[in-house]
Amino acid sequence: MALDILVKVEQQGAYSNLLLNSSLQKSALSREDAGLVTELVYGTISRMNTLDYVLEEFVSKGIAKLQPWVRNLLRLSLYQIMYLDRIPSHAAVNEAVNIAKKKGHQGISGMVNGVLRSVLRAGNLPVIPDGLGPAKRISIQYSHPIWLVKRWITEYGVDTAEAICAANNEPPAVSVRVNTTMISREALLSQMIEQGLQASASEVSPYGIVIKGGGNLALSSWYRDGYLSVQDESSMLVAEAVAPEPGMRVLDCCAAPGGKTAHMGELMKDEGSIFANDLHPHKAKLISDQAARLGLESVVTGSTDALELELTLEHHSFDRILLDAPCSGLGVIRRKPDLKWRKQPEDVVSVASLQGQLLQSVSKLLKPGGVLVYSTCTTEQTENSEVVAAFLEQNPDFTSITFASPLWGRLEGTALAVGEGIQLLPHHYGSDGFYISKLQRVL
């Protein structure tokens, strides 16, 4: 199953998370085997650069000339040998040879056997030669595209670039946000601990709980009954930055799947109104489903292009606006490892142009004295501080209040202050990379 998914991701451009989920739903695998498939798929994709670098040494005609299934079978087997300690190396080799016999012919299985046995004899891998230069070394060692490593070195320096890449290869933590309209964090935490879960309070968000090895919490009764939502810790900070109060009128411009919308509803004690918009009707339905599950009646959904909201909604009519802008997503590589191989430098530039237009457009809907939060789940300042700086330059009636917020008081010393916003990087708290800027329309 893992091999089949890897081939489709490479050949058809399938998204690993969607394909993995649908494959597991159709299968009758045990929980342990489903976990192993997940580890093999994400791990092999995440470490692909390193695996290919090693394989080039052992495949005489080069891995590019191999059939896609053979190339991915070698990657998958090498991943187990290099990075997993509970699967004996000889078992990984035998399994690869058996699959090669089934899918190919004697010649291919002989080649697979020969390559992998040579790998076993080689000892500790990868062997990275001296004098490569930091970008090339980090790219091979931590398996990231060289253009991205160079970008991060320019933006943040060698040490931070290396820390980001290392953090992106760690498995993501499971974190949930407590619906405080129904239960306190302390009460839910003690219930989880009573039920034998390894749960602890989030250090990042006062609304978060981090769970180790708890399985899929979206299948729990707590989720069904609306006590919690599955959400990354960094993402929980966004609604906190918006700081909506009961009775306010709030706009969430690009709201699906609705995690931040729901969090704002919870913070407002479900008093007031939130207009949650998303371009796609089926995604807007996800938001209303979330609100219903959490018992929130203050959320109303709509589906239109966020650039057109200024044509249909009254100007200067919202107390709070959240623009969680479409972005390159380079802060969530840990959760979506194929992202780093799909994205190109031009993607960052093209999305930044859209972000600037969106910010300019939706800002017209904010009341004097109101607050607009601009956020993204990326590490790129082209999409973050540069977009905000250009906006502030064009709009003297707006000012940044990011660093006067309680949120900055809590994150200062770990997160970075970049331009007029807070930049969280994946290694700061082991959560997603996020940018949050808090702007106010001055009276």
XYZ file of C-alpha atoms in Angstrom, residues 18-440:
423
model
C -5.691 12.656 0.872
C -4.534 9.489 -0.890
C -3.302 7.957 2.368
C -6.598 8.689 4.143
C -8.732 7.247 1.340
C -6.473 4.155 1.026
C -6.623 3.484 4.771
C -10.421 3.910 4.850
C -10.792 1.275 2.096
C -8.368 -1.129 3.788
C -8.960 -3.525 6.662
C -5.572 -2.850 8.254
C -5.064 -3.009 12.007
C -4.316 0.226 13.864
C -0.635 -0.780 14.066
C -0.376 -1.506 10.337
C -2.223 1.700 9.442
C 0.324 3.550 11.599
C 3.173 1.813 9.782
C 1.798 2.726 6.330
C 1.499 6.349 7.490
C 5.092 6.369 8.801
C 6.449 4.773 5.606
C 4.644 7.169 3.260
C 5.328 10.420 5.106
C 8.835 9.389 6.134
C 9.904 8.386 2.611
C 8.488 11.590 1.091
C 10.011 13.737 3.826
C 13.516 12.199 3.472
C 13.462 11.844 -0.325
C 16.446 14.109 -1.023
C 18.665 12.193 1.389
C 17.435 8.803 0.142
C 18.076 9.738 -3.510
C 21.527 11.105 -2.655
C 22.464 7.764 -1.043
C 20.882 5.619 -3.775
C 22.794 7.444 -6.530
C 25.958 5.904 -5.044
C 24.609 2.366 -5.369
C 22.466 2.353 -8.549
C 24.930 2.140 -11.437
C 22.697 3.656 -14.141
C 21.274 6.323 -11.801
C 17.843 6.320 -10.144
C 16.247 8.643 -12.740
C 16.398 5.804 -15.332
C 14.554 3.319 -13.090
C 10.850 2.591 -13.487
C 8.878 4.719 -10.972
C 7.776 1.714 -8.879
C 11.360 0.385 -8.664
C 12.708 3.815 -7.680
C 10.061 4.176 -4.976
C 10.569 0.625 -3.734
C 14.274 1.394 -3.200
C 13.452 4.681 -1.434
C 10.889 2.971 0.790
C 13.290 0.177 1.737
C 16.220 2.520 2.328
C 14.011 4.719 4.550
C 13.363 1.699 6.786
C 17.054 0.776 6.903
C 18.273 4.318 7.647
C 15.548 5.768 9.850
C 13.400 3.051 11.491
C 14.788 0.997 14.353
C 11.969 -1.500 14.927
C 12.135 -3.096 11.476
C 15.226 -5.327 11.075
C 17.201 -4.308 7.987
C 17.243 -7.857 6.563
C 13.419 -7.936 6.824
C 13.142 -4.659 4.866
C 15.436 -6.118 2.163
C 13.520 -9.428 1.955
C 10.185 -7.617 1.668
C 11.572 -5.391 -1.113
C 12.877 -8.413 -3.039
C 9.505 -10.198 -2.704
C 7.618 -7.140 -3.977
C 10.109 -6.782 -6.863
C 9.556 -10.458 -7.842
C 5.779 -9.963 -7.759
C 5.735 -6.704 -9.723
C 8.697 -7.239 -12.038
C 11.025 -10.013 -13.142
C 14.083 -11.858 -11.843
C 16.486 -9.195 -13.153
C 14.758 -6.393 -11.228
C 14.536 -8.365 -7.977
C 18.250 -9.236 -8.335
C 19.115 -5.551 -8.817
C 16.988 -4.498 -5.804
C 18.628 -7.200 -3.686
C 22.127 -6.177 -4.821
C 21.597 -2.440 -4.187
C 20.089 -2.908 -0.721
C 22.720 -5.437 0.405
C 25.459 -3.022 -0.724
C 23.725 -0.355 1.377
C 23.782 -2.655 4.429
C 27.521 -3.252 3.985
C 28.215 0.492 3.703
C 27.471 1.194 7.402
C 26.263 4.607 8.582
C 24.627 6.703 5.847
C 24.494 9.334 4.437
C 28.186 10.080 4.106
C 28.300 13.818 3.413
C 31.671 15.051 2.110
C 33.381 18.061 3.681
C 33.457 21.383 1.861
C 29.947 21.184 0.358
C 28.844 24.588 1.668
C 26.052 25.009 4.215
C 23.076 25.099 1.798
C 24.038 21.871 -0.008
C 24.916 20.107 3.264
C 21.596 21.061 4.926
C 19.673 20.158 1.759
C 21.138 16.618 1.750
C 21.230 16.013 5.496
C 17.693 17.257 6.228
C 16.173 16.567 2.815
C 14.871 19.949 1.636
C 15.063 21.518 -1.842
C 18.198 23.638 -2.182
C 16.280 26.772 -3.283
C 14.290 26.716 -0.040
C 17.357 26.161 2.149
C 19.145 29.078 0.437
C 16.071 31.256 0.970
C 15.937 30.478 4.673
C 19.687 31.050 5.068
C 19.272 34.504 3.463
C 16.218 35.256 5.600
C 17.180 33.787 8.975
C 20.870 32.712 8.898
C 22.468 29.235 8.642
C 21.696 28.010 12.178
C 18.012 28.908 12.035
C 17.653 27.495 8.497
C 19.121 24.213 9.736
C 16.823 24.214 12.792
C 13.747 24.779 10.577
C 14.726 21.878 8.289
C 15.410 19.560 11.233
C 12.071 20.459 12.872
C 10.202 19.827 9.599
C 11.322 16.177 9.733
C 9.929 15.599 13.233
C 6.483 13.973 13.500
C 3.824 16.627 14.230
C 2.363 16.747 17.722
C -1.341 16.061 18.210
C -2.934 19.111 19.789
C -6.528 20.034 20.521
C -8.285 23.280 21.404
C -10.693 23.186 24.313
C -14.170 24.625 23.731
C -14.231 26.795 26.849
C -17.946 27.568 26.401
C -18.526 23.949 27.499
C -15.600 22.915 29.708
C -12.396 24.358 31.193
C -8.985 23.228 29.980
C -8.170 21.888 33.469
C -11.344 19.769 33.598
C -10.812 18.265 30.117
C -7.130 17.648 30.845
C -7.943 15.723 34.025
C -10.553 13.629 32.124
C -7.925 12.748 29.505
C -5.329 11.797 32.107
C -7.946 9.670 33.942
C -8.555 7.802 30.678
C -4.841 7.012 30.408
C -3.858 9.559 27.742
C -0.441 11.203 27.852
C -1.847 14.732 27.844
C -0.343 18.034 28.950
C -1.272 21.719 28.804
C 0.056 23.540 25.732
C 2.888 25.989 26.427
C 1.890 27.969 23.332
C -1.840 28.507 23.805
C -3.888 28.774 27.010
C -6.675 26.920 25.145
C -4.529 23.982 23.957
C -3.785 20.444 25.120
C -0.987 18.336 23.590
C -1.452 14.548 23.446
C 1.192 11.888 22.787
C 0.068 8.641 21.153
C -3.656 9.326 21.617
C -4.746 8.185 18.146
C -7.282 10.186 16.136
C -9.093 12.448 18.614
C -11.655 13.397 15.965
C -13.082 9.915 16.640
C -13.437 10.566 20.392
C -16.665 11.313 22.272
C -15.079 14.622 23.414
C -14.910 15.667 19.752
C -18.431 14.418 18.977
C -19.872 16.241 21.977
C -18.151 19.514 21.021
C -15.672 19.698 23.912
C -12.635 19.965 21.652
C -11.390 20.671 18.135
C -8.226 19.265 16.570
C -5.978 22.263 15.794
C -2.261 23.080 15.709
C -1.008 25.135 18.650
C 0.299 28.030 16.497
C -3.032 28.238 14.711
C -4.792 28.729 18.080
C -2.912 32.002 18.569
C -4.687 33.709 15.670
C -8.145 34.014 17.266
C -6.433 35.100 20.475
C -4.728 37.913 18.501
C -8.105 38.987 17.059
C -9.384 39.134 20.677
C -13.092 39.365 19.800
C -15.408 40.285 22.664
C -19.011 39.229 23.307
C -21.459 41.265 21.208
C -18.969 42.219 18.489
C -19.481 41.947 14.728
C -16.628 39.878 13.263
C -15.605 38.983 9.692
C -13.475 35.927 8.870
C -12.583 36.412 5.195
C -11.020 33.064 4.165
C -12.445 30.911 6.927
C -12.516 27.221 5.899
C -12.286 24.703 7.437
C -13.443 26.881 10.327
C -11.045 26.228 13.217
C -10.233 29.895 13.795
C -13.867 30.951 13.207
C -15.053 28.525 15.874
C -12.321 29.631 18.285
C -13.450 33.263 17.878
C -17.043 32.183 18.556
C -15.881 30.451 21.722
C -13.913 33.518 22.856
C -17.026 35.669 22.307
C -19.055 33.214 24.440
C -21.245 32.817 21.344
C -22.589 36.363 21.786
C -22.462 38.667 18.761
C -22.032 37.613 15.132
C -19.288 36.133 12.969
C -19.614 36.188 9.194
C -17.371 33.350 7.993
C -16.677 33.438 4.272
C -14.987 30.960 1.966
C -14.691 30.935 -1.800
C -16.070 27.376 -2.163
C -19.616 26.451 -1.030
C -18.572 22.919 0.047
C -15.879 24.453 2.273
C -18.340 26.968 3.721
C -20.448 23.938 4.717
C -17.455 22.563 6.681
C -17.495 25.790 8.728
C -21.221 25.567 9.529
C -20.819 21.855 10.408
C -18.013 22.767 12.855
C -20.107 25.538 14.416
C -23.072 23.172 14.839
C -20.891 20.473 16.452
C -19.540 23.037 18.927
C -22.973 24.480 19.686
C -22.119 27.930 18.281
C -25.080 29.906 16.969
C -23.231 33.181 16.309
C -21.555 31.894 13.103
C -23.148 32.655 9.722
C -21.411 31.409 6.579
C -21.179 32.709 3.026
C -19.236 31.730 -0.061
C -17.834 34.402 -2.328
C -14.435 35.559 -3.542
C -12.959 37.457 -0.575
C -11.913 40.223 -3.000
C -15.625 40.879 -3.630
C -16.709 41.175 0.019
C -16.194 44.942 -0.179
C -18.918 45.070 -2.860
C -21.592 43.268 -0.821
C -20.821 44.161 2.819
C -21.178 47.555 4.441
C -17.943 49.543 4.711
C -16.677 50.424 8.229
C -19.150 47.945 9.785
C -17.003 45.258 11.478
C -15.342 45.480 14.915
C -12.844 42.731 14.061
C -11.629 41.272 10.775
C -9.467 38.180 10.347
C -7.661 37.720 7.041
C -6.022 34.305 7.347
C -4.652 34.694 3.849
C -4.085 31.998 1.218
C -0.324 31.355 1.263
C 2.484 29.038 0.146
C 1.970 26.980 3.337
C 5.715 26.560 3.899
C 5.171 26.655 7.672
C 3.292 23.318 7.649
C 5.818 21.069 5.853
C 5.940 18.821 8.915
C 2.265 17.926 8.326
C 2.410 17.920 4.517
C 5.897 16.748 3.509
C 5.159 16.663 -0.237
C 4.619 20.438 -0.071
C 8.367 21.130 -0.081
C 8.809 19.230 -3.361
C 5.755 20.825 -5.051
C 6.411 24.476 -4.325
C 8.669 26.694 -6.447
C 10.079 30.198 -5.723
C 7.582 31.780 -8.140
C 4.651 30.406 -6.070
C 5.710 32.640 -3.174
C 5.815 35.760 -5.351
C 2.464 35.123 -7.080
C 0.547 34.475 -3.844
C 2.061 37.597 -2.196
C 0.457 39.753 -4.886
C -2.992 38.250 -4.111
C -2.424 38.704 -0.354
C -1.741 42.426 -0.830
C -4.933 42.856 -2.866
C -7.007 40.965 -0.284
C -5.663 43.018 2.619
C -6.367 46.288 0.808
C -9.864 45.178 -0.155
C -11.154 43.803 3.175
C -9.639 46.649 5.210
C -12.438 48.910 3.881
C -14.939 46.940 5.958
C -13.320 47.731 9.330
C -14.783 50.297 11.744
C -12.612 53.168 13.025
C -10.921 51.814 16.170
C -11.469 48.253 14.934
C -8.775 45.575 14.682
C -7.690 43.603 11.595
C -5.446 40.544 12.028
C -3.402 39.359 9.038
C -2.071 35.807 9.394
C -0.458 33.107 7.267
C 0.950 29.604 7.845
C 4.211 30.378 6.047
C 7.794 31.311 6.916
C 8.283 33.653 3.926
C 8.611 37.393 4.562
C 7.604 38.105 0.931
C 4.151 36.911 2.050
C 4.334 38.222 5.602
C 6.109 41.365 6.796
C 6.552 42.743 3.249
C 2.784 42.495 2.532
C 1.989 44.255 5.827
C 4.655 46.947 5.287
C 3.303 47.756 1.809
C -0.243 47.960 3.208
C 0.723 50.306 6.064
C 2.585 52.542 3.636
C -0.528 52.896 1.454
C -2.931 53.266 4.407
C -1.845 55.913 6.916
C -5.170 55.463 8.762
C -3.895 52.038 9.958
C -1.240 51.370 12.578
C 0.354 48.198 13.942
C -0.514 47.196 17.520
C 1.075 43.720 17.352
C 3.708 44.307 19.997
C 1.291 45.922 22.451
C -0.735 42.684 22.622
C -0.678 40.172 25.515
C 0.142 37.526 22.897
C 3.531 39.119 22.189
C 4.135 39.434 25.916
C 3.869 35.652 26.136
C 5.829 34.708 22.983
C 8.595 37.313 23.211
C 11.984 35.683 23.669
C 11.082 32.646 21.520
C 9.107 33.847 18.483
C 10.664 36.511 16.224
C 9.496 40.082 15.762
C 9.687 40.533 11.990
C 8.510 43.847 10.571
C 5.122 44.562 12.149
C 4.307 40.942 13.003
C 5.153 37.884 15.080
C 6.903 35.062 13.206
C 6.748 31.587 14.744
C 9.078 29.051 13.149
C 8.612 25.247 13.323
C 11.460 24.725 15.808
C 10.277 27.395 18.268
C 7.590 25.309 19.955
C 7.414 22.210 17.752
C 4.251 23.672 16.188
C 3.527 25.062 12.709
C 5.286 28.092 11.240
C 2.892 31.065 11.474
C 2.906 34.828 10.974
C 0.482 37.096 12.870
C 0.191 40.873 12.490
C -2.371 42.952 14.407
C -3.454 46.230 12.771
C -5.853 48.919 13.976
